Amino acid sequence: AKDDGGNEHRSYEPSLHANAEERRQLEFALRQALEKSEIELVYQPVVDSRTEAVVSFEALVRWNSAHHGPVSPGKFVPIAEDTRLIVPIGTWVLEQACREATRWPEHVRVAVNVSPEQLFEPDFASAVVRALTASGLDARRLELEVTESIFLRDPSVARASLEQVMALGCTVALDDFGIGYSSLGYLRKISFSTIKVDRSFVQGAAQNSAESLAIIRAVVAMADSLEMTTTAEGVESAEEAELIRKLGCTKIQGYYFGRPMQADDALKLFRRRRAD
Ligand code: C2E
Ligand code: CA
Ligand code: CA
Ligand code: CA
């Protein structure tokens, strides 16, 4: 029994150590990622649920590390947030996304994810102004996506910061709705333009989960009465798109209408449409 315990211990410790070591190495590489131009953006279309026309693109960050290869945002964004590297990375994302959007038709908007670390920086609104000014993008074409987690931290600072960017003409979307903090009070206080229904509910509804269907219906009804629109995330098939349209979501995002793509491919989407 003694030996077994020893073996168990030996096989457990190295993996724990490997995780901490991997994280340390990723953090080290991430510190240089921006200057080495390893960070880039891909763009995923969001369509009108009725007409299926592209109304916006969500900018999604990618890291192609020379040392580690492609690292998913699910892995490196949390590290970037812990180390506050998300602040310079987020600023770059904002500037790059605005620049790229100026190449699209004027009715097409761009959505940029904003981490709480960025939002709580005192000069967040100035960073948005700089991105708009440098690119020449009309503020009304920029949407910022935030998650409910901002309200856990400091609701009044979050609200003040969002009101500053809304005063510029930008809109704000509430991302990943339903999976986090569950108090709805803040929905009355902040004029979100859009509530993004998390993919887990869309997948649940597609599998006939009564709970997921009820939640989507409730979110749509609530958004309607608050004069907000809804975007369903993670729609992967024609059947799911039809279900979501019937449930009354305003917009749809998901692999069925387009995977995140390179900027040039996003641009081709319009070139092709125009030539048709
Ligand atoms: P998110 O903001 O909820 O972004 C949507 C994620 O769902 C993206 O993953 C997208 O590729 C994925 N997705 C879209 N449609 C489908 C679908 O039909 N099926 C499935 N299975 N997945 C779909 P991605 O690009 O890996 O990003 C993951 C998360 O990383 C994002 O979730 C967001 O929280 C964060 N993130 C991405 N880019 C940025 C950024 O520029 N800044 C910050 N702060 N966070 C970012
Ligand atoms: Ca998002
Ligand atoms: Ca989301
Ligand atoms: Ca999500």
XYZ file of C-alpha atoms in Angstrom, residues 40-43 57 96 100 103-104 260-272:
22
model
C -4.101 38.653 -35.351
C -7.844 38.925 -35.784
C -10.366 36.768 -37.565
C -13.924 37.869 -38.257
C -18.661 40.787 -37.902
C -7.118 46.736 -35.813
C -10.454 46.643 -40.975
C -13.055 48.519 -45.755
C -16.554 47.021 -45.443
C -14.345 33.063 -38.083
C -12.349 34.034 -41.204
C -9.355 36.063 -42.293
C -10.005 39.746 -43.007
C -9.515 39.259 -46.750
C -12.090 36.473 -46.846
C -14.564 38.614 -44.916
C -14.085 41.283 -47.565
C -14.645 38.763 -50.373
C -18.080 38.014 -48.934
C -19.211 41.459 -50.096
C -17.301 41.458 -53.346
C -19.022 38.207 -54.301
